[in-house]
Amino acid sequence: MQTATTPRKPRLAAIEYIRGISMMGVIGIHIGSQYIMNPAANIHLVALFETFTRFSVPIFFFISAFGLFYNLDLHAPFDFGKFTQRRLKTVLIPYLAWSLLYLFHDGLLYGVGFPDPMHLLSILFFGNAKYQLYFMVILLWFYLLMPLWIKLVRHLTIPRLCMMLALQIAFDYWSSFSTSFNLYVYSLPDDDILKPFLMYRLNYWVLHYFFIFLLGGYLASHTAQFMDFMKKHLHGLTACFFFTLGGLMTYYYEKIFLSGYTALEAINTAHQLCPWGILYTVAASFFFFAIFTYQKYPAVLSPLLHLLGKHSYFAYLSHPLFITYIGLWLQNTGHLITAPVAISFYAATLIFSIAAAVICRKIGEHIPILNKITIGVYPSK
């Protein structure tokens, strides 16, 4: 069958750099979860860890879609079998490998053992082996629905994108904040088969992120116009980024100072699925793409951004291991996670995660199966 690809377009460094920035943001969110357990946690540092970084997960869907559609001919036959085979190798195999690693590791570390077969299937379906793995489950669902996304992107226009953005905001608001719906979910008996499917809906309902994925696909399919738009509106996109960031931060502080929320309650409200969070994600997608494409920044940063982007996949998958052991070391040595400790905690986790990625990638060049199962990279033919 004819493949649905066009001649290869130039490589875009912005995609790689955004991966690195997003990975750093995800680590920040998870360090923030450790820091916020300190009753005296600084609410401004919590905001930096947990609110400023809220674009991190959804922007991964944006760049994933952009990468998928960048060299795709929307009007040529689409070989779904070949596409699925390749994507399952790059995502499903690493997902299963890391899930089993975490289940064995945590079973030994916490003395809970390995789950029984039925529980194991549930864990793997919902991505619950570790708190960062749900992203891969949603990504797999996006891949399996690729023919649908192609049909939608073919017919997308700017007005239709705006309509989809409104639908996205409405759906995410209902899923996150509908009192009646959430009361219904939590009122279900624990043995009700429907309960986990609704409790863990964020782990596999692609509808929570369909707009940002389609936006990435649409812009990739109109690359020339997108590049021209960014070049002409660089300052406007920068202003939009900081405006939406300000809106999300204001929402966070309003919940604390006016509504009496705790910092934990505030970050669980001012997140990526609230209206300001969605707008912030969209603005961040344009902003980071624009500055990594047209904005002049110190040349010395390029190798660092390349390093972070190249190894972001492994670092994303492995960083909970380093959070676990650094956290245990802090606990055993009597260190309270204060603001300076939290910042050091973040830096150490990032450094160890990237170092481990570099080492494993090098070893994987000699033992290819290591790269195959950890990051889905196969030797060049």
PDB file of N, CA and C in Angstrom, residues 66-148:
ATOM      1  N   PHE A  66       1.873  16.955  16.517  1.00  0.00           N
ATOM      2  CA  PHE A  66       2.632  17.718  15.519  1.00  0.00           C
ATOM      3  C   PHE A  66       3.631  16.798  14.816  1.00  0.00           C
ATOM      4  N   GLY A  67       4.329  15.965  15.590  1.00  0.00           N
ATOM      5  CA  GLY A  67       5.280  15.041  14.994  1.00  0.00           C
ATOM      6  C   GLY A  67       4.616  14.018  14.086  1.00  0.00           C
ATOM      7  N   LEU A  68       3.429  13.553  14.461  1.00  0.00           N
ATOM      8  CA  LEU A  68       2.716  12.557  13.661  1.00  0.00           C
ATOM      9  C   LEU A  68       2.257  13.134  12.326  1.00  0.00           C
ATOM     10  N   PHE A  69       1.758  14.367  12.351  1.00  0.00           N
ATOM     11  CA  PHE A  69       1.165  14.963  11.156  1.00  0.00           C
ATOM     12  C   PHE A  69       2.165  15.749  10.306  1.00  0.00           C
ATOM     13  N   TYR A  70       3.353  16.000  10.848  1.00  0.00           N
ATOM     14  CA  TYR A  70       4.312  16.881  10.167  1.00  0.00           C
ATOM     15  C   TYR A  70       4.698  16.337   8.788  1.00  0.00           C
ATOM     16  N   ASN A  71       4.926  15.034   8.686  1.00  0.00           N
ATOM     17  CA  ASN A  71       5.300  14.424   7.414  1.00  0.00           C
ATOM     18  C   ASN A  71       4.198  13.525   6.849  1.00  0.00           C
ATOM     19  N   LEU A  72       2.976  13.794   7.267  1.00  0.00           N
ATOM     20  CA  LEU A  72       1.857  12.959   6.831  1.00  0.00           C
ATOM     21  C   LEU A  72       1.093  13.633   5.697  1.00  0.00           C
ATOM     22  N   ASP A  73       0.833  12.881   4.642  1.00  0.00           N
ATOM     23  CA  ASP A  73      -0.007  13.361   3.546  1.00  0.00           C
ATOM     24  C   ASP A  73      -1.453  12.993   3.882  1.00  0.00           C
ATOM     25  N   LEU A  74      -2.234  13.998   4.199  1.00  0.00           N
ATOM     26  CA  LEU A  74      -3.604  13.761   4.660  1.00  0.00           C
ATOM     27  C   LEU A  74      -4.495  13.130   3.599  1.00  0.00           C
ATOM     28  N   HIS A  75      -4.094  13.249   2.345  1.00  0.00           N
ATOM     29  CA  HIS A  75      -4.968  12.789   1.269  1.00  0.00           C
ATOM     30  C   HIS A  75      -4.477  11.510   0.608  1.00  0.00           C
ATOM     31  N   ALA A  76      -3.375  10.937   1.110  1.00  0.00           N
ATOM     32  CA  ALA A  76      -2.893   9.651   0.613  1.00  0.00           C
ATOM     33  C   ALA A  76      -3.442   8.535   1.488  1.00  0.00           C
ATOM     34  N   PRO A  77      -3.490   7.301   0.975  1.00  0.00           N
ATOM     35  CA  PRO A  77      -3.954   6.181   1.809  1.00  0.00           C
ATOM     36  C   PRO A  77      -3.107   6.062   3.072  1.00  0.00           C
ATOM     37  N   PHE A  78      -3.784   5.765   4.158  1.00  0.00           N
ATOM     38  CA  PHE A  78      -3.099   5.656   5.454  1.00  0.00           C
ATOM     39  C   PHE A  78      -2.955   4.190   5.826  1.00  0.00           C
ATOM     40  N   ASP A  79      -1.719   3.735   5.982  1.00  0.00           N
ATOM     41  CA  ASP A  79      -1.443   2.345   6.350  1.00  0.00           C
ATOM     42  C   ASP A  79      -1.524   2.222   7.872  1.00  0.00           C
ATOM     43  N   PHE A  80      -2.728   1.962   8.364  1.00  0.00           N
ATOM     44  CA  PHE A  80      -2.938   1.918   9.808  1.00  0.00           C
ATOM     45  C   PHE A  80      -2.167   0.771  10.454  1.00  0.00           C
ATOM     46  N   GLY A  81      -2.064  -0.370   9.774  1.00  0.00           N
ATOM     47  CA  GLY A  81      -1.347  -1.506  10.341  1.00  0.00           C
ATOM     48  C   GLY A  81       0.118  -1.194  10.564  1.00  0.00           C
ATOM     49  N   LYS A  82       0.752  -0.613   9.564  1.00  0.00           N
ATOM     50  CA  LYS A  82       2.172  -0.260   9.691  1.00  0.00           C
ATOM     51  C   LYS A  82       2.376   0.814  10.751  1.00  0.00           C
ATOM     52  N   PHE A  83       1.471   1.795  10.761  1.00  0.00           N
ATOM     53  CA  PHE A  83       1.543   2.865  11.752  1.00  0.00           C
ATOM     54  C   PHE A  83       1.427   2.299  13.165  1.00  0.00           C
ATOM     55  N   THR A  84       0.431   1.440  13.359  1.00  0.00           N
ATOM     56  CA  THR A  84       0.194   0.869  14.687  1.00  0.00           C
ATOM     57  C   THR A  84       1.374   0.019  15.132  1.00  0.00           C
ATOM     58  N   GLN A  85       1.909  -0.790  14.242  1.00  0.00           N
ATOM     59  CA  GLN A  85       3.044  -1.638  14.594  1.00  0.00           C
ATOM     60  C   GLN A  85       4.231  -0.808  15.076  1.00  0.00           C
ATOM     61  N   ARG A  86       4.489   0.279  14.365  1.00  0.00           N
ATOM     62  CA  ARG A  86       5.632   1.121  14.739  1.00  0.00           C
ATOM     63  C   ARG A  86       5.387   1.823  16.069  1.00  0.00           C
ATOM     64  N   ARG A  87       4.190   2.361  16.253  1.00  0.00           N
ATOM     65  CA  ARG A  87       3.917   3.114  17.477  1.00  0.00           C
ATOM     66  C   ARG A  87       3.819   2.211  18.703  1.00  0.00           C
ATOM     67  N   LEU A  88       3.313   0.998  18.511  1.00  0.00           N
ATOM     68  CA  LEU A  88       3.251   0.077  19.648  1.00  0.00           C
ATOM     69  C   LEU A  88       4.654  -0.303  20.103  1.00  0.00           C
ATOM     70  N   LYS A  89       5.590  -0.386  19.145  1.00  0.00           N
ATOM     71  CA  LYS A  89       6.978  -0.693  19.502  1.00  0.00           C
ATOM     72  C   LYS A  89       7.613   0.440  20.298  1.00  0.00           C
ATOM     73  N   THR A  90       7.248   1.680  19.957  1.00  0.00           N
ATOM     74  CA  THR A  90       7.879   2.820  20.620  1.00  0.00           C
ATOM     75  C   THR A  90       7.196   3.224  21.919  1.00  0.00           C
ATOM     76  N   VAL A  91       5.939   2.790  22.103  1.00  0.00           N
ATOM     77  CA  VAL A  91       5.211   3.203  23.315  1.00  0.00           C
ATOM     78  C   VAL A  91       4.735   2.011  24.136  1.00  0.00           C
ATOM     79  N   LEU A  92       4.075   1.050  23.512  1.00  0.00           N
ATOM     80  CA  LEU A  92       3.487  -0.043  24.284  1.00  0.00           C
ATOM     81  C   LEU A  92       4.546  -0.889  24.974  1.00  0.00           C
ATOM     82  N   ILE A  93       5.591  -1.270  24.258  1.00  0.00           N
ATOM     83  CA  ILE A  93       6.625  -2.115  24.874  1.00  0.00           C
ATOM     84  C   ILE A  93       7.309  -1.389  26.031  1.00  0.00           C
ATOM     85  N   PRO A  94       7.773  -0.132  25.859  1.00  0.00           N
ATOM     86  CA  PRO A  94       8.318   0.574  27.027  1.00  0.00           C
ATOM     87  C   PRO A  94       7.309   0.738  28.158  1.00  0.00           C
ATOM     88  N   TYR A  95       6.039   0.972  27.791  1.00  0.00           N
ATOM     89  CA  TYR A  95       5.022   1.117  28.837  1.00  0.00           C
ATOM     90  C   TYR A  95       4.916  -0.148  29.675  1.00  0.00           C
ATOM     91  N   LEU A  96       4.848  -1.298  29.026  1.00  0.00           N
ATOM     92  CA  LEU A  96       4.746  -2.561  29.753  1.00  0.00           C
ATOM     93  C   LEU A  96       6.010  -2.835  30.562  1.00  0.00           C
ATOM     94  N   ALA A  97       7.166  -2.548  29.965  1.00  0.00           N
ATOM     95  CA  ALA A  97       8.431  -2.801  30.662  1.00  0.00           C
ATOM     96  C   ALA A  97       8.543  -1.954  31.925  1.00  0.00           C
ATOM     97  N   TRP A  98       8.260  -0.665  31.805  1.00  0.00           N
ATOM     98  CA  TRP A  98       8.362   0.207  32.977  1.00  0.00           C
ATOM     99  C   TRP A  98       7.275  -0.101  34.005  1.00  0.00           C
ATOM    100  N   SER A  99       6.092  -0.465  33.546  1.00  0.00           N
ATOM    101  CA  SER A  99       5.030  -0.821  34.488  1.00  0.00           C
ATOM    102  C   SER A  99       5.430  -2.024  35.325  1.00  0.00           C
ATOM    103  N   LEU A 100       5.949  -3.046  34.676  1.00  0.00           N
ATOM    104  CA  LEU A 100       6.371  -4.243  35.411  1.00  0.00           C
ATOM    105  C   LEU A 100       7.545  -3.932  36.331  1.00  0.00           C
ATOM    106  N   LEU A 101       8.464  -3.088  35.859  1.00  0.00           N
ATOM    107  CA  LEU A 101       9.592  -2.694  36.710  1.00  0.00           C
ATOM    108  C   LEU A 101       9.092  -2.033  37.983  1.00  0.00           C
ATOM    109  N   TYR A 102       8.174  -1.076  37.850  1.00  0.00           N
ATOM    110  CA  TYR A 102       7.670  -0.371  39.031  1.00  0.00           C
ATOM    111  C   TYR A 102       6.852  -1.286  39.933  1.00  0.00           C
ATOM    112  N   LEU A 103       6.104  -2.199  39.353  1.00  0.00           N
ATOM    113  CA  LEU A 103       5.323  -3.116  40.184  1.00  0.00           C
ATOM    114  C   LEU A 103       6.227  -4.038  40.999  1.00  0.00           C
ATOM    115  N   PHE A 104       7.268  -4.574  40.364  1.00  0.00           N
ATOM    116  CA  PHE A 104       8.228  -5.407  41.099  1.00  0.00           C
ATOM    117  C   PHE A 104       8.985  -4.573  42.127  1.00  0.00           C
ATOM    118  N   HIS A 105       9.446  -3.401  41.709  1.00  0.00           N
ATOM    119  CA  HIS A 105      10.228  -2.541  42.602  1.00  0.00           C
ATOM    120  C   HIS A 105       9.424  -2.124  43.830  1.00  0.00           C
ATOM    121  N   ASP A 106       8.227  -1.600  43.607  1.00  0.00           N
ATOM    122  CA  ASP A 106       7.420  -1.117  44.723  1.00  0.00           C
ATOM    123  C   ASP A 106       6.910  -2.275  45.579  1.00  0.00           C
ATOM    124  N   GLY A 107       6.675  -3.424  44.938  1.00  0.00           N
ATOM    125  CA  GLY A 107       6.252  -4.596  45.699  1.00  0.00           C
ATOM    126  C   GLY A 107       7.317  -5.019  46.693  1.00  0.00           C
ATOM    127  N   LEU A 108       8.583  -4.937  46.268  1.00  0.00           N
ATOM    128  CA  LEU A 108       9.687  -5.292  47.174  1.00  0.00           C
ATOM    129  C   LEU A 108       9.950  -4.185  48.190  1.00  0.00           C
ATOM    130  N   LEU A 109       9.964  -2.940  47.722  1.00  0.00           N
ATOM    131  CA  LEU A 109      10.315  -1.820  48.602  1.00  0.00           C
ATOM    132  C   LEU A 109       9.285  -1.620  49.707  1.00  0.00           C
ATOM    133  N   TYR A 110       8.013  -1.723  49.363  1.00  0.00           N
ATOM    134  CA  TYR A 110       6.964  -1.455  50.336  1.00  0.00           C
ATOM    135  C   TYR A 110       6.325  -2.723  50.900  1.00  0.00           C
ATOM    136  N   GLY A 111       6.818  -3.875  50.468  1.00  0.00           N
ATOM    137  CA  GLY A 111       6.341  -5.137  51.018  1.00  0.00           C
ATOM    138  C   GLY A 111       4.915  -5.487  50.655  1.00  0.00           C
ATOM    139  N   VAL A 112       4.438  -4.996  49.496  1.00  0.00           N
ATOM    140  CA  VAL A 112       3.053  -5.270  49.110  1.00  0.00           C
ATOM    141  C   VAL A 112       2.953  -6.413  48.108  1.00  0.00           C
ATOM    142  N   GLY A 113       4.091  -6.890  47.629  1.00  0.00           N
ATOM    143  CA  GLY A 113       4.094  -8.006  46.693  1.00  0.00           C
ATOM    144  C   GLY A 113       3.639  -7.612  45.299  1.00  0.00           C
ATOM    145  N   PHE A 114       3.531  -8.596  44.430  1.00  0.00           N
ATOM    146  CA  PHE A 114       3.117  -8.370  43.048  1.00  0.00           C
ATOM    147  C   PHE A 114       1.619  -8.624  42.939  1.00  0.00           C
ATOM    148  N   PRO A 115       0.897  -7.801  42.170  1.00  0.00           N
ATOM    149  CA  PRO A 115      -0.570  -7.966  42.107  1.00  0.00           C
ATOM    150  C   PRO A 115      -0.986  -9.269  41.438  1.00  0.00           C
ATOM    151  N   ASP A 116      -2.170  -9.753  41.802  1.00  0.00           N
ATOM    152  CA  ASP A 116      -2.718 -10.944  41.167  1.00  0.00           C
ATOM    153  C   ASP A 116      -3.093 -10.613  39.724  1.00  0.00           C
ATOM    154  N   PRO A 117      -3.307 -11.622  38.865  1.00  0.00           N
ATOM    155  CA  PRO A 117      -3.529 -11.378  37.430  1.00  0.00           C
ATOM    156  C   PRO A 117      -4.652 -10.403  37.109  1.00  0.00           C
ATOM    157  N   MET A 118      -5.809 -10.502  37.777  1.00  0.00           N
ATOM    158  CA  MET A 118      -6.915  -9.610  37.470  1.00  0.00           C
ATOM    159  C   MET A 118      -6.595  -8.167  37.862  1.00  0.00           C
ATOM    160  N   HIS A 119      -5.970  -8.028  39.033  1.00  0.00           N
ATOM    161  CA  HIS A 119      -5.576  -6.691  39.473  1.00  0.00           C
ATOM    162  C   HIS A 119      -4.507  -6.131  38.547  1.00  0.00           C
ATOM    163  N   LEU A 120      -3.609  -6.984  38.074  1.00  0.00           N
ATOM    164  CA  LEU A 120      -2.555  -6.562  37.156  1.00  0.00           C
ATOM    165  C   LEU A 120      -3.151  -6.010  35.865  1.00  0.00           C
ATOM    166  N   LEU A 121      -4.154  -6.695  35.326  1.00  0.00           N
ATOM    167  CA  LEU A 121      -4.800  -6.225  34.100  1.00  0.00           C
ATOM    168  C   LEU A 121      -5.434  -4.854  34.308  1.00  0.00           C
ATOM    169  N   SER A 122      -6.051  -4.656  35.457  1.00  0.00           N
ATOM    170  CA  SER A 122      -6.657  -3.369  35.762  1.00  0.00           C
ATOM    171  C   SER A 122      -5.590  -2.279  35.854  1.00  0.00           C
ATOM    172  N   ILE A 123      -4.498  -2.584  36.523  1.00  0.00           N
ATOM    173  CA  ILE A 123      -3.399  -1.620  36.667  1.00  0.00           C
ATOM    174  C   ILE A 123      -2.853  -1.223  35.300  1.00  0.00           C
ATOM    175  N   LEU A 124      -2.641  -2.202  34.441  1.00  0.00           N
ATOM    176  CA  LEU A 124      -2.069  -1.925  33.126  1.00  0.00           C
ATOM    177  C   LEU A 124      -3.058  -1.167  32.241  1.00  0.00           C
ATOM    178  N   PHE A 125      -4.332  -1.489  32.347  1.00  0.00           N
ATOM    179  CA  PHE A 125      -5.324  -0.803  31.516  1.00  0.00           C
ATOM    180  C   PHE A 125      -5.412   0.674  31.862  1.00  0.00           C
ATOM    181  N   PHE A 126      -5.374   0.989  33.162  1.00  0.00           N
ATOM    182  CA  PHE A 126      -5.532   2.374  33.597  1.00  0.00           C
ATOM    183  C   PHE A 126      -4.212   3.124  33.753  1.00  0.00           C
ATOM    184  N   GLY A 127      -3.092   2.436  33.656  1.00  0.00           N
ATOM    185  CA  GLY A 127      -1.806   3.111  33.809  1.00  0.00           C
ATOM    186  C   GLY A 127      -1.471   3.467  35.234  1.00  0.00           C
ATOM    187  N   ASN A 128      -1.831   2.577  36.159  1.00  0.00           N
ATOM    188  CA  ASN A 128      -1.669   2.875  37.584  1.00  0.00           C
ATOM    189  C   ASN A 128      -0.442   2.243  38.226  1.00  0.00           C
ATOM    190  N   ALA A 129       0.477   1.692  37.414  1.00  0.00           N
ATOM    191  CA  ALA A 129       1.671   1.091  38.009  1.00  0.00           C
ATOM    192  C   ALA A 129       2.550   2.154  38.661  1.00  0.00           C
ATOM    193  N   LYS A 130       2.524   3.374  38.110  1.00  0.00           N
ATOM    194  CA  LYS A 130       3.230   4.512  38.705  1.00  0.00           C
ATOM    195  C   LYS A 130       2.527   5.776  38.232  1.00  0.00           C
ATOM    196  N   TYR A 131       2.675   6.842  38.997  1.00  0.00           N
ATOM    197  CA  TYR A 131       1.833   8.006  38.776  1.00  0.00           C
ATOM    198  C   TYR A 131       2.071   8.745  37.463  1.00  0.00           C
ATOM    199  N   GLN A 132       3.191   8.513  36.769  1.00  0.00           N
ATOM    200  CA  GLN A 132       3.432   9.207  35.505  1.00  0.00           C
ATOM    201  C   GLN A 132       3.042   8.391  34.282  1.00  0.00           C
ATOM    202  N   LEU A 133       2.714   7.109  34.471  1.00  0.00           N
ATOM    203  CA  LEU A 133       2.533   6.215  33.329  1.00  0.00           C
ATOM    204  C   LEU A 133       1.177   6.356  32.646  1.00  0.00           C
ATOM    205  N   TYR A 134       0.223   7.006  33.286  1.00  0.00           N
ATOM    206  CA  TYR A 134      -1.092   7.163  32.660  1.00  0.00           C
ATOM    207  C   TYR A 134      -0.985   7.911  31.334  1.00  0.00           C
ATOM    208  N   PHE A 135       0.022   8.797  31.229  1.00  0.00           N
ATOM    209  CA  PHE A 135       0.212   9.542  29.986  1.00  0.00           C
ATOM    210  C   PHE A 135       0.388   8.607  28.795  1.00  0.00           C
ATOM    211  N   MET A 136       1.094   7.505  29.003  1.00  0.00           N
ATOM    212  CA  MET A 136       1.346   6.582  27.900  1.00  0.00           C
ATOM    213  C   MET A 136       0.076   5.840  27.502  1.00  0.00           C
ATOM    214  N   VAL A 137      -0.798   5.606  28.466  1.00  0.00           N
ATOM    215  CA  VAL A 137      -2.074   4.953  28.157  1.00  0.00           C
ATOM    216  C   VAL A 137      -2.922   5.865  27.258  1.00  0.00           C
ATOM    217  N   ILE A 138      -3.024   7.137  27.629  1.00  0.00           N
ATOM    218  CA  ILE A 138      -3.784   8.068  26.793  1.00  0.00           C
ATOM    219  C   ILE A 138      -3.161   8.181  25.413  1.00  0.00           C
ATOM    220  N   LEU A 139      -1.819   8.224  25.357  1.00  0.00           N
ATOM    221  CA  LEU A 139      -1.139   8.331  24.070  1.00  0.00           C
ATOM    222  C   LEU A 139      -1.436   7.124  23.190  1.00  0.00           C
ATOM    223  N   LEU A 140      -1.491   5.949  23.773  1.00  0.00           N
ATOM    224  CA  LEU A 140      -1.829   4.748  23.011  1.00  0.00           C
ATOM    225  C   LEU A 140      -3.239   4.834  22.447  1.00  0.00           C
ATOM    226  N   TRP A 141      -4.169   5.359  23.227  1.00  0.00           N
ATOM    227  CA  TRP A 141      -5.538   5.537  22.724  1.00  0.00           C
ATOM    228  C   TRP A 141      -5.568   6.546  21.581  1.00  0.00           C
ATOM    229  N   PHE A 142      -4.777   7.609  21.690  1.00  0.00           N
ATOM    230  CA  PHE A 142      -4.680   8.556  20.581  1.00  0.00           C
ATOM    231  C   PHE A 142      -4.171   7.860  19.318  1.00  0.00           C
ATOM    232  N   TYR A 143      -3.171   6.996  19.473  1.00  0.00           N
ATOM    233  CA  TYR A 143      -2.628   6.267  18.319  1.00  0.00           C
ATOM    234  C   TYR A 143      -3.677   5.345  17.704  1.00  0.00           C
ATOM    235  N   LEU A 144      -4.399   4.633  18.558  1.00  0.00           N
ATOM    236  CA  LEU A 144      -5.398   3.690  18.050  1.00  0.00           C
ATOM    237  C   LEU A 144      -6.540   4.399  17.325  1.00  0.00           C
ATOM    238  N   LEU A 145      -6.750   5.659  17.630  1.00  0.00           N
ATOM    239  CA  LEU A 145      -7.809   6.441  16.992  1.00  0.00           C
ATOM    240  C   LEU A 145      -7.279   7.324  15.863  1.00  0.00           C
ATOM    241  N   MET A 146      -6.066   7.036  15.406  1.00  0.00           N
ATOM    242  CA  MET A 146      -5.428   7.897  14.403  1.00  0.00           C
ATOM    243  C   MET A 146      -6.272   8.095  13.142  1.00  0.00           C
ATOM    244  N   PRO A 147      -6.934   7.077  12.599  1.00  0.00           N
ATOM    245  CA  PRO A 147      -7.776   7.331  11.410  1.00  0.00           C
ATOM    246  C   PRO A 147      -8.838   8.402  11.662  1.00  0.00           C
ATOM    247  N   LEU A 148      -9.393   8.426  12.879  1.00  0.00           N
ATOM    248  CA  LEU A 148     -10.377   9.452  13.220  1.00  0.00           C
ATOM    249  C   LEU A 148      -9.743  10.835  13.211  1.00  0.00           C
TER     250      LEU A 148
END
